[in-house]
Amino acid sequence: MEPVEDHSEIEQFWEPDAGATTAEYAITTLAACGFAALLVVVLKSEPIKELITGVISSALGLGS
């Protein structure tokens, strides 16, 4: 088996995506931050706090 000297096909394959991963990471990061903010708002609400406390108490055997 001989090594391939011409890498032009590989280079042409990857060229159109130049810079795409940076944009994809930025969009994913923004989406994750938005989801985290929504989660904080939901978890700070009193009914959700009571629900989570009840579930944890039941799981630990502290519930009635």
mmCIF file of C-alpha atoms in Angstrom, residues 1-2 13-15 20-21 23 31 33 35 38 41 48-49 51-52 56-57 60:
data_model
loop_
_atom_site.group_PDB
_atom_site.id
_atom_site.type_symbol
_atom_site.label_atom_id
_atom_site.label_comp_id
_atom_site.label_asym_id
_atom_site.label_seq_id
_atom_site.Cartn_x
_atom_site.Cartn_y
_atom_site.Cartn_z
ATOM 1 C CA MET A 1 0.000 0.000 0.000
ATOM 2 C CA GLU A 2 1.464 3.350 -1.058
ATOM 3 C CA PHE A 13 -14.076 18.737 0.902
ATOM 4 C CA TRP A 14 -13.380 20.796 4.035
ATOM 5 C CA GLU A 15 -13.089 24.279 2.506
ATOM 6 C CA ALA A 20 -19.105 27.225 10.266
ATOM 7 C CA THR A 21 -18.139 25.536 13.498
ATOM 8 C CA ALA A 23 -21.054 30.025 14.335
ATOM 9 C CA ALA A 31 -29.346 28.483 23.274
ATOM 10 C CA CYS A 33 -27.705 30.258 28.171
ATOM 11 C CA PHE A 35 -32.368 27.511 28.524
ATOM 12 C CA LEU A 38 -35.516 29.852 31.774
ATOM 13 C CA VAL A 41 -36.865 31.403 36.538
ATOM 14 C CA ILE A 48 -41.785 24.266 41.914
ATOM 15 C CA LYS A 49 -39.693 24.684 45.076
ATOM 16 C CA LEU A 51 -42.697 20.148 44.510
ATOM 17 C CA ILE A 52 -38.940 19.524 44.452
ATOM 18 C CA ILE A 56 -36.591 14.922 47.784
ATOM 19 C CA SER A 57 -38.215 14.430 51.188
ATOM 20 C CA LEU A 60 -35.084 10.305 51.587
#
